[in-house]
mmCIF file of C-alpha atoms in Angstrom:
data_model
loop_
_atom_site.group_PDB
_atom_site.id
_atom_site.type_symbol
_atom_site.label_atom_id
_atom_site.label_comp_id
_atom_site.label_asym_id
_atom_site.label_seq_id
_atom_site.Cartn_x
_atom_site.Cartn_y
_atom_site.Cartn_z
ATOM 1 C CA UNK A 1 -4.863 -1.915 -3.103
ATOM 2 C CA UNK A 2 -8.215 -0.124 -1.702
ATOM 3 C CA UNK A 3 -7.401 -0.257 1.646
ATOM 4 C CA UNK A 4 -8.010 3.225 3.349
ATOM 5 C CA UNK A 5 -8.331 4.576 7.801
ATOM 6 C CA UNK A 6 -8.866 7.976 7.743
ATOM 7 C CA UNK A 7 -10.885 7.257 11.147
ATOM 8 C CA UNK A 8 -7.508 6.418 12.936
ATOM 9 C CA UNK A 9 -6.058 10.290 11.817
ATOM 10 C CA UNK A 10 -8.563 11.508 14.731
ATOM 11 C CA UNK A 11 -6.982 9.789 18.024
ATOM 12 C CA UNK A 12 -5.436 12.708 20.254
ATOM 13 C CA UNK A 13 -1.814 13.461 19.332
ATOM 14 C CA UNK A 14 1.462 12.514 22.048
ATOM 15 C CA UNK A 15 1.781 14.702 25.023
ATOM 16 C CA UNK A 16 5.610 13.397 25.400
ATOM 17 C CA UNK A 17 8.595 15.611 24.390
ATOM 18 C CA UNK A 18 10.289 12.982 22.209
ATOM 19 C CA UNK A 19 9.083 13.028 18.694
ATOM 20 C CA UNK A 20 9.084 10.943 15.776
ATOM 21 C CA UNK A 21 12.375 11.223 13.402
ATOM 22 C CA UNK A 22 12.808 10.010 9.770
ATOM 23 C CA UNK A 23 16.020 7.980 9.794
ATOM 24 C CA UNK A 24 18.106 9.124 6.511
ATOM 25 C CA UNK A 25 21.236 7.337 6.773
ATOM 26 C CA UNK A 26 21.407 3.935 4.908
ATOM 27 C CA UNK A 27 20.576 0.683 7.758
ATOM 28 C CA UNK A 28 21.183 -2.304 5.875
ATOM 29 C CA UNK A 29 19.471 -4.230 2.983
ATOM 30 C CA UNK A 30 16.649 -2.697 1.610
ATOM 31 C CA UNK A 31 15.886 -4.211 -2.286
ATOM 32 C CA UNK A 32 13.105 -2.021 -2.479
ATOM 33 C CA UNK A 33 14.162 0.859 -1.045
ATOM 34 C CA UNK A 34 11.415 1.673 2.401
ATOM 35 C CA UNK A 35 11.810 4.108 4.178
ATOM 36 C CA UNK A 36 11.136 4.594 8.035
ATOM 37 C CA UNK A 37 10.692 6.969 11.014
ATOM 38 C CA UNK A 38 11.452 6.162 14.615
ATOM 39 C CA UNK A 39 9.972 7.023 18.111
ATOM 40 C CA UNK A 40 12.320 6.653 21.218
ATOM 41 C CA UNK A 41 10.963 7.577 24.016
ATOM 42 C CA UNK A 42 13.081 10.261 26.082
ATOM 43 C CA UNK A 43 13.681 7.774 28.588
ATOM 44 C CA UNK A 44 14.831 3.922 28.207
ATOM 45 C CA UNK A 45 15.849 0.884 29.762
ATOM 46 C CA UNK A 46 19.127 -0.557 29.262
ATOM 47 C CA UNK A 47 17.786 -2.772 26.706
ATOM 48 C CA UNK A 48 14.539 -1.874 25.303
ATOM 49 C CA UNK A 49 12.299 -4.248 23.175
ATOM 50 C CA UNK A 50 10.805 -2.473 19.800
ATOM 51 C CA UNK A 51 7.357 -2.538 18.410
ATOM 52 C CA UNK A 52 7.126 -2.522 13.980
ATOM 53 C CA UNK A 53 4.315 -0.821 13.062
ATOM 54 C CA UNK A 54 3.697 -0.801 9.213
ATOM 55 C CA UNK A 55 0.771 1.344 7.844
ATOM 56 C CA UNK A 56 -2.011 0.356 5.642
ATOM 57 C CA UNK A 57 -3.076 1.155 2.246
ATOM 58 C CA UNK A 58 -2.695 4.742 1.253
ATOM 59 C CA UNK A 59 -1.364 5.701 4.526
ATOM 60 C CA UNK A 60 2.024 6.515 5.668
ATOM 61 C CA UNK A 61 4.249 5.814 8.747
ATOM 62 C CA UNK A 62 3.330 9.235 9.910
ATOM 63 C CA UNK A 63 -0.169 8.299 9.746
ATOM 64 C CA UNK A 64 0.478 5.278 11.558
ATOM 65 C CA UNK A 65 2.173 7.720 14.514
ATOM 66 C CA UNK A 66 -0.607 9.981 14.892
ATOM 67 C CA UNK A 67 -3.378 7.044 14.049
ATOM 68 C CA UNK A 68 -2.719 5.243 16.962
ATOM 69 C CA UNK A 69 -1.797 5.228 21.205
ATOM 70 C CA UNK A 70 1.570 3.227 20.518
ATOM 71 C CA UNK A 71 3.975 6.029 20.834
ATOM 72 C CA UNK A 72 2.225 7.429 24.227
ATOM 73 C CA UNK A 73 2.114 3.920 25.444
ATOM 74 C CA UNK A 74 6.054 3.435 24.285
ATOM 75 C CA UNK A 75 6.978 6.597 26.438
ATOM 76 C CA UNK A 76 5.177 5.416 29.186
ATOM 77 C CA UNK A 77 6.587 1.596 29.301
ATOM 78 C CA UNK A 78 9.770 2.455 27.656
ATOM 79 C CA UNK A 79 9.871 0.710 24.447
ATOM 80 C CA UNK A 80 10.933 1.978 20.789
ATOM 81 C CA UNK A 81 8.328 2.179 18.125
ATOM 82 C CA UNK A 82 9.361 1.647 14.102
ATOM 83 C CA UNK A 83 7.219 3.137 11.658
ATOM 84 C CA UNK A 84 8.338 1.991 8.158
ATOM 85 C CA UNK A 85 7.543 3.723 4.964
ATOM 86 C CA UNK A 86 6.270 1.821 1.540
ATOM 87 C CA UNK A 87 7.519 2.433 -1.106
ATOM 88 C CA UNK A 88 5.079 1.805 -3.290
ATOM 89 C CA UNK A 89 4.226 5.137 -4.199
ATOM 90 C CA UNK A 90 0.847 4.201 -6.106
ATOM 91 C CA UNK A 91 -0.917 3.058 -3.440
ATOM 92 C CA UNK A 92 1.331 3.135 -0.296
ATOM 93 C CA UNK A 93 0.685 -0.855 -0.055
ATOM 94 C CA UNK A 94 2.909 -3.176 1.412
ATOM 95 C CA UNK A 95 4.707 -6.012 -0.858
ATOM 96 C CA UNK A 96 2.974 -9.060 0.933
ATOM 97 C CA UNK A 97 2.787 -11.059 -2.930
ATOM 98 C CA UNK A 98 6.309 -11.423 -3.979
ATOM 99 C CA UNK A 99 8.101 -14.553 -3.719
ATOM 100 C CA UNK A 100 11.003 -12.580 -2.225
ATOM 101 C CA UNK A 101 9.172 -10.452 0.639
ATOM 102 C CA UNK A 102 7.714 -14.422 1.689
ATOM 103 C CA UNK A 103 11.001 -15.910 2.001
ATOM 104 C CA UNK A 104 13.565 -15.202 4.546
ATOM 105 C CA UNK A 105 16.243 -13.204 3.288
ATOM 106 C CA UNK A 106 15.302 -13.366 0.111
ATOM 107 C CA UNK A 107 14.192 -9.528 -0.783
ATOM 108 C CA UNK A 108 11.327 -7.414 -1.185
ATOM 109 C CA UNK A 109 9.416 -4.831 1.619
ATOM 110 C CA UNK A 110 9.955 -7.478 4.252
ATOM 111 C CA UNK A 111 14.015 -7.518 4.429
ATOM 112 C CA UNK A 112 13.706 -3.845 4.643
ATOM 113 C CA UNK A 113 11.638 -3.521 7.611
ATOM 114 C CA UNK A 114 13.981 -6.687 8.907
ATOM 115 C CA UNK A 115 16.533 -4.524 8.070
ATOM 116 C CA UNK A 116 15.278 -1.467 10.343
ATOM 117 C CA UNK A 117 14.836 -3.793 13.113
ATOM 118 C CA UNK A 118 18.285 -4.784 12.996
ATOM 119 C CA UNK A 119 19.662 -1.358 12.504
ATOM 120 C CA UNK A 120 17.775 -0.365 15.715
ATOM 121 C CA UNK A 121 18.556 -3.176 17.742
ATOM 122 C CA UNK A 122 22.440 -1.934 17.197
ATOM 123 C CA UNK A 123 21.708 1.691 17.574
ATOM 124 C CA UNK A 124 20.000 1.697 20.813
ATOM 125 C CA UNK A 125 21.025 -1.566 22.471
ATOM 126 C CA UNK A 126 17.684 -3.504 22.161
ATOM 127 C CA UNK A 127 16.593 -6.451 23.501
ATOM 128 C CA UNK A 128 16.658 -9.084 20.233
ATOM 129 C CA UNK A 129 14.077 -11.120 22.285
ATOM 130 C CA UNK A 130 11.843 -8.439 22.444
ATOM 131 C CA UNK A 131 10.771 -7.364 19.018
ATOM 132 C CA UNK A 132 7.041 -7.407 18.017
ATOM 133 C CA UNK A 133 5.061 -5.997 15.115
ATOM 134 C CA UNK A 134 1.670 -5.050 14.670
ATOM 135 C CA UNK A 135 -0.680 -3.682 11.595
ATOM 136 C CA UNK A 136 -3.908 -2.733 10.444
ATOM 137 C CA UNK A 137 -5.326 -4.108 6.817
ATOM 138 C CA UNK A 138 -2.558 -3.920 4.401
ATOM 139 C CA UNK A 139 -0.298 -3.407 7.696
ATOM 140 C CA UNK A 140 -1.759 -6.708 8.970
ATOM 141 C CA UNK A 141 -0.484 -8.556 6.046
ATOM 142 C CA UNK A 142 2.579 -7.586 6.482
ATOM 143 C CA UNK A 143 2.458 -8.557 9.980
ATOM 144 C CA UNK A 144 1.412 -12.337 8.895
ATOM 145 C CA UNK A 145 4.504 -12.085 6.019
ATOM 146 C CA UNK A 146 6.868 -11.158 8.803
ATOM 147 C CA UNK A 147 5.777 -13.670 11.017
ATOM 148 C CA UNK A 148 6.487 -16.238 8.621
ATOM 149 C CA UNK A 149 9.178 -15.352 7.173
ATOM 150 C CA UNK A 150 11.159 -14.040 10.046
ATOM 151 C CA UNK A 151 10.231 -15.962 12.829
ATOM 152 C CA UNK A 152 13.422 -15.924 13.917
ATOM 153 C CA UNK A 153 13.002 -12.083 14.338
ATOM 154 C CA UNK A 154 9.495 -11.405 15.616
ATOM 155 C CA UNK A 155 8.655 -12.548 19.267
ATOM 156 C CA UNK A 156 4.560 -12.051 18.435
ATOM 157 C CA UNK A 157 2.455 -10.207 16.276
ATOM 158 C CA UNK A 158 -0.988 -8.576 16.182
ATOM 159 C CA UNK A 159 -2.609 -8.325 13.249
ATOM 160 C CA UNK A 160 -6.133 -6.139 12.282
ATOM 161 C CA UNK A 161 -8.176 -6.881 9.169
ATOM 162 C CA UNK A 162 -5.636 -9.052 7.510
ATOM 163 C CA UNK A 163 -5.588 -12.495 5.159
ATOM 164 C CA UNK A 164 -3.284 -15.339 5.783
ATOM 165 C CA UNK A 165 0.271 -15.796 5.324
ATOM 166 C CA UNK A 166 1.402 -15.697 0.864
ATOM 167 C CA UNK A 167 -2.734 -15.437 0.394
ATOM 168 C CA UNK A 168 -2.525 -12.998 -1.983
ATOM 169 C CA UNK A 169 0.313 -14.014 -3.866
ATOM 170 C CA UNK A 170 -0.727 -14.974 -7.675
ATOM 171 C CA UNK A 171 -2.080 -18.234 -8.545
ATOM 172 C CA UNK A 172 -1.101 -20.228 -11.451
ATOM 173 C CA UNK A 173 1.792 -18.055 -12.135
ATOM 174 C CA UNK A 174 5.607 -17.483 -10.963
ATOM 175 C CA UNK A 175 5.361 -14.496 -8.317
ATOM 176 C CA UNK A 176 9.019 -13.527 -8.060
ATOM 177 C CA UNK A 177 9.345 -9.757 -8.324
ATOM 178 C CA UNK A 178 5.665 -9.771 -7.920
ATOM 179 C CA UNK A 179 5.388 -6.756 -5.735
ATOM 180 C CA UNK A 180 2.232 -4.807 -6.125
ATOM 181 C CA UNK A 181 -0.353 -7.586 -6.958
ATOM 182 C CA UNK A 182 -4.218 -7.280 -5.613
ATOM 183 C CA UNK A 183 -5.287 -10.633 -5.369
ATOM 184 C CA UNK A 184 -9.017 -10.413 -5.515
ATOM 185 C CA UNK A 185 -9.812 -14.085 -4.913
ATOM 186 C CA UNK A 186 -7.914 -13.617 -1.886
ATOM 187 C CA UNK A 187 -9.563 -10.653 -0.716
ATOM 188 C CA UNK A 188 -12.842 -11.771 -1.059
ATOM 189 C CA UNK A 189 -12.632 -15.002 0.832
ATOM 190 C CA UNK A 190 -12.395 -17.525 -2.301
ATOM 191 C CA UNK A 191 -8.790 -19.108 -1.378
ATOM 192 C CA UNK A 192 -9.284 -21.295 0.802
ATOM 193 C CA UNK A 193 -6.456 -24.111 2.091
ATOM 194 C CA UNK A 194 -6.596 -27.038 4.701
ATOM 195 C CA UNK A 195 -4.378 -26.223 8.078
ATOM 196 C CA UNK A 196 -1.795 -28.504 5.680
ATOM 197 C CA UNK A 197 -1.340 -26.593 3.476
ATOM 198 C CA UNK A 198 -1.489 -22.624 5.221
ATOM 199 C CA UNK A 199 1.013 -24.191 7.315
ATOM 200 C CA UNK A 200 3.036 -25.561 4.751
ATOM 201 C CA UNK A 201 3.469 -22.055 3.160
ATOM 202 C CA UNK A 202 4.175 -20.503 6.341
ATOM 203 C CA UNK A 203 6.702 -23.110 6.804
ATOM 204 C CA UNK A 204 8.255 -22.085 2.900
ATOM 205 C CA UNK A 205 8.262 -18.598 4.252
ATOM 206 C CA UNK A 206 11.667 -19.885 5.989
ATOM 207 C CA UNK A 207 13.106 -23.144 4.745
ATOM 208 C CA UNK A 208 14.240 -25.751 6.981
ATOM 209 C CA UNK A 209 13.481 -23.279 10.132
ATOM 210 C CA UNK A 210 12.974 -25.414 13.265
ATOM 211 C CA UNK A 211 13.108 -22.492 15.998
ATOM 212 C CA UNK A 212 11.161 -21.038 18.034
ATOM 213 C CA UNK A 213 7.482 -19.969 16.724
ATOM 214 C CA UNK A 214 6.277 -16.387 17.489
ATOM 215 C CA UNK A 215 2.759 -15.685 19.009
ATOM 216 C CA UNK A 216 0.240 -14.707 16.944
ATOM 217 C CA UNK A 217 -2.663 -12.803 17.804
ATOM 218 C CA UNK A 218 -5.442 -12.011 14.920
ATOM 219 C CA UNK A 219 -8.737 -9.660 14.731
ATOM 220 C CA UNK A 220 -11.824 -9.357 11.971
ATOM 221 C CA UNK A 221 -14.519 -7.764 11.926
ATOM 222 C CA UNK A 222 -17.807 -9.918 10.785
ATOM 223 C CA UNK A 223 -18.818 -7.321 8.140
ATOM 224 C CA UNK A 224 -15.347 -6.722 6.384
ATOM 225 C CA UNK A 225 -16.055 -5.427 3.051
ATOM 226 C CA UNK A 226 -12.284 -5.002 1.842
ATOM 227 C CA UNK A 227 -11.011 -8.289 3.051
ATOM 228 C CA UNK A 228 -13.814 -10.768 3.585
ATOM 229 C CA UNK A 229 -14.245 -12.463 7.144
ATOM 230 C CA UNK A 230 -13.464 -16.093 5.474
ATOM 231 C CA UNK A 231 -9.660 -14.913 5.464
ATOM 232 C CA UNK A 232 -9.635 -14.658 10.151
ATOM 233 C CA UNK A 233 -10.324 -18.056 9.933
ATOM 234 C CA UNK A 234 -8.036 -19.239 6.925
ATOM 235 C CA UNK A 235 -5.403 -17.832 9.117
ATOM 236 C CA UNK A 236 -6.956 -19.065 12.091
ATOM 237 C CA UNK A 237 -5.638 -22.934 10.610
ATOM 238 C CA UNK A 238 -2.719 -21.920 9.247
ATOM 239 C CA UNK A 239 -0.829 -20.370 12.664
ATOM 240 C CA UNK A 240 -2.661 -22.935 14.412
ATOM 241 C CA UNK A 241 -0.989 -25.662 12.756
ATOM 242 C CA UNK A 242 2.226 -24.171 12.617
ATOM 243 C CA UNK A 243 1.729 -23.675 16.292
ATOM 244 C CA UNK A 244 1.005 -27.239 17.010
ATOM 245 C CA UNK A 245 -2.743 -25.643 18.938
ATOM 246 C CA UNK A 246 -4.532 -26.967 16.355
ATOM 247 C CA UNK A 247 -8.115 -29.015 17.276
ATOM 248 C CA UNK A 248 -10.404 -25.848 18.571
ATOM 249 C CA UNK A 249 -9.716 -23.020 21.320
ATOM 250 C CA UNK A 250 -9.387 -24.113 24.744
ATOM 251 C CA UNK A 251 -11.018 -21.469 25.561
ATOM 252 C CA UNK A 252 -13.771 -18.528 24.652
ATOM 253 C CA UNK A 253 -14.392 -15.174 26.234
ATOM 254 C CA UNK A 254 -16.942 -12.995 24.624
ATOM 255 C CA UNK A 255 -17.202 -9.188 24.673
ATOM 256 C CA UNK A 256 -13.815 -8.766 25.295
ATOM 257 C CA UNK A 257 -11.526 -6.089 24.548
ATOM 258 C CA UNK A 258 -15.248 -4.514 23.579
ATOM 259 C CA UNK A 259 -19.013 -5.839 23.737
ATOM 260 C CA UNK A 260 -19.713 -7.965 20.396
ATOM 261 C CA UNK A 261 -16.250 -9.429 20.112
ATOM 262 C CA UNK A 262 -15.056 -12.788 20.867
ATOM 263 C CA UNK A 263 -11.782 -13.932 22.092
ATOM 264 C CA UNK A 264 -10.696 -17.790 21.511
ATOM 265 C CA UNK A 265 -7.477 -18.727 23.076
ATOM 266 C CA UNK A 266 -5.376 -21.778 21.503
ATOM 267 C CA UNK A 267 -2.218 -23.124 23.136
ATOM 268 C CA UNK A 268 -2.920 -21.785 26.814
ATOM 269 C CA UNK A 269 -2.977 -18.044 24.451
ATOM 270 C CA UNK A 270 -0.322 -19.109 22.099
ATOM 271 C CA UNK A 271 -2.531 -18.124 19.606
ATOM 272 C CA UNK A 272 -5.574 -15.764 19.661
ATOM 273 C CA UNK A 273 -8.210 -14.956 17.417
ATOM 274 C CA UNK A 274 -10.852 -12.191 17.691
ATOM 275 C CA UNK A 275 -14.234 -12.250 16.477
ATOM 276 C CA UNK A 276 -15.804 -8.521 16.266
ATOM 277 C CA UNK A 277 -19.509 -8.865 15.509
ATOM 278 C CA UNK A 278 -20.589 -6.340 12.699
ATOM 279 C CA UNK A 279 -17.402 -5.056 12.267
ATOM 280 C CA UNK A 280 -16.554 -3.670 9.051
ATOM 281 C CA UNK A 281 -12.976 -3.198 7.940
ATOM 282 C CA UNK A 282 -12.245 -0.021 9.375
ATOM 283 C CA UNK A 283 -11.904 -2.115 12.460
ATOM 284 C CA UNK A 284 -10.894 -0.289 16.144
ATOM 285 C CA UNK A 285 -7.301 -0.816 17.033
ATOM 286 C CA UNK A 286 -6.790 -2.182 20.977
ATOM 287 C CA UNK A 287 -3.507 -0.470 21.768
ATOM 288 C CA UNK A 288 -4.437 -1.826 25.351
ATOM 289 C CA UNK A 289 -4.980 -5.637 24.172
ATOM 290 C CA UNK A 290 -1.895 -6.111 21.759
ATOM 291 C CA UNK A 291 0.300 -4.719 24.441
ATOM 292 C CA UNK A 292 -0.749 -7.715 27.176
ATOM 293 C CA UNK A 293 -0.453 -9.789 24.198
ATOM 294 C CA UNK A 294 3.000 -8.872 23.641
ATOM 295 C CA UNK A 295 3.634 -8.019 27.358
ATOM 296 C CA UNK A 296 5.366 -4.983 26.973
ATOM 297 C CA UNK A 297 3.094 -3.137 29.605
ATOM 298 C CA UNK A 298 4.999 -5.259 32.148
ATOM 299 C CA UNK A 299 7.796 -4.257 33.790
ATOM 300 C CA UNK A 300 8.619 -8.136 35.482
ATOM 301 C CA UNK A 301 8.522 -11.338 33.479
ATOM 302 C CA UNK A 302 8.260 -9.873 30.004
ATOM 303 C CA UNK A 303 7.367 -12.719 27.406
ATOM 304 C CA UNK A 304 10.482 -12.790 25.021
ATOM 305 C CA UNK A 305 11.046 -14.904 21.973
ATOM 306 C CA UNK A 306 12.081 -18.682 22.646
ATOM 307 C CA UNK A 307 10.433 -18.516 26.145
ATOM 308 C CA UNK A 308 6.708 -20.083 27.234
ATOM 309 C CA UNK A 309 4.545 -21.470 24.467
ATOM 310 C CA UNK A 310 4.352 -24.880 23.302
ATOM 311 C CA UNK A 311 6.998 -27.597 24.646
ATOM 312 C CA UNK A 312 7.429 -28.904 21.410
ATOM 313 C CA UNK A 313 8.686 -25.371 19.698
ATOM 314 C CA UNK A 314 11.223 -24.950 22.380
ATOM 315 C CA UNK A 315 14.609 -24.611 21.254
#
């Protein structure tokens, strides 16, 4: 894939003592062998949630920890941070085509990263209602692919510059062991589904899953040149339908997190979907707004997986 931030390598570095470790000791199932570093934060609660963070394109996890606020923020609400490794060597991409990373349990880049979740969880006591992930481009795929596949994992996500849920998986053609694939139809806004049938994959992602539904937050920028604009509101359908908020945002808030960007909220914020006017793909991450989202910048009432949201996904 073509997917590049070097503008996220210039955000100041952490000013906490803890520091981000490479975990070398094996964690669980891992077909295609990621890797990952971790950040705990030198002080925790008894049961902390954790925050995924997958790179993008040609980046790396340590990338990820210096191109971004979420370790400070982690050491300052007391949370654990997961930065996996791909390891796709070629391109550092994420596996978000293969019929095995879209289907729970099945294989591929998305049981690993499960499988780092569930090794940390164990190691430090976390709270299993309390796991989120968030990514930028190729990262945000990944987010979607998690989402779906492992909803039984992921409490929300927020994904940056992304395309919908098995988008670019290959057309017309078996995609098991499919793992490197750039769908260009995808990324340049030709697939397009009804709400049917995005939510119908998302639904294969997980077979005969009838639990609870994580939230989903999205952002695209107008002017994406990597990953056309068309693919926010593909996505848009899909999670809405899935999420039973389908028929239009209840409601709209414009310049917010930043002036030129557009929030619509579906389900009472079940779903939310961001609009950034002449926004190109290198797209600014809101540390500040994905952390609400997820409410781990609360220290009362934290949201947790299979609480609030819809009646009908309850349980």
């Amino acid at each position: 894939m073509k997917l590049s931030f070097p503008a996220l390598l210039a955000l100041p570095l952490l000013t906490s003592a803890a520091s981000l470790q490479k975990i070398t000791t094996p964690f669980g199932p891992n077909p295609t062998n990621a890797s990952f570093y971790i950040y705990v934060p030198d002080v925790l609660p008894a049961r902390p949630a954790i925050l995924v963070n997958p790179h993008w394109c040609h980046g790396s996890a340590e990338a990820a920890f210096r191109g971004s606020q979420y370790a400070n923020l982690a050491s300052k609400h007391g949370f654990i941070v997961i930065y996996p490794q791909s390891p796709h060597t070629a391109d550092s991409c994420w596996d978000v085509s293969s019929r095995e990373t879209l289907t729970h349990n099945a294989g591929g880049d998305s049981l690993g990263i499960v499988s780092m979740v569930r090794w940390t969880l164990e190691k430090y006591s976390g709270d299993a209602k309390r796991v989120f992930v968030t990514g930028v481009s190729s990262g945000a795929m990944m987010t979607q692919v998690l989402l779906g596949s492992y909803p039984d994992v992921f409490a929300a996500g927020s994904a940056f510059s992304g395309v919908p849920f098995g988008c670019f998986a290959p057309t017309g053609r078996d995609n098991a062991g499919v793992y490197g694939y750039w769908n260009d139809d995808c990324a340049k806004g030709r697939v397009k589904k009804t709400a049917e049938e995005w939510g119908a994959l998302i639904r294969g992602g997980y077979p005969g899953y009838e639990g609870w539904r994580p939230k989903v937050q999205l952002f695209h920028g107008t002017k994406d040149e990597i990953l056309d604009f068309v693919n926010h509101g593909e996505a848009v359908k899909g999670w809405a339908e899935v999420l039973g908020v389908g028929g239009g945002p209840v409601k709209e808030t414009k310049d917010t997190p930043l002036k030129g960007w557009t929030r619509y909220s579906y389900g009472e914020g079940w779903l939310e979907a961001f609009t950034a006017e002449g926004v190109p793909h290198d797209i600014r991450v809101q540390e500040n707004t994905v952390l609400e989202f997820f409410k781990l910048n609360h220290t009362e009432g934290d949201f947790s997986w299979g609480q609030g949201g819809p009646a009908k996904l309850a349980l």
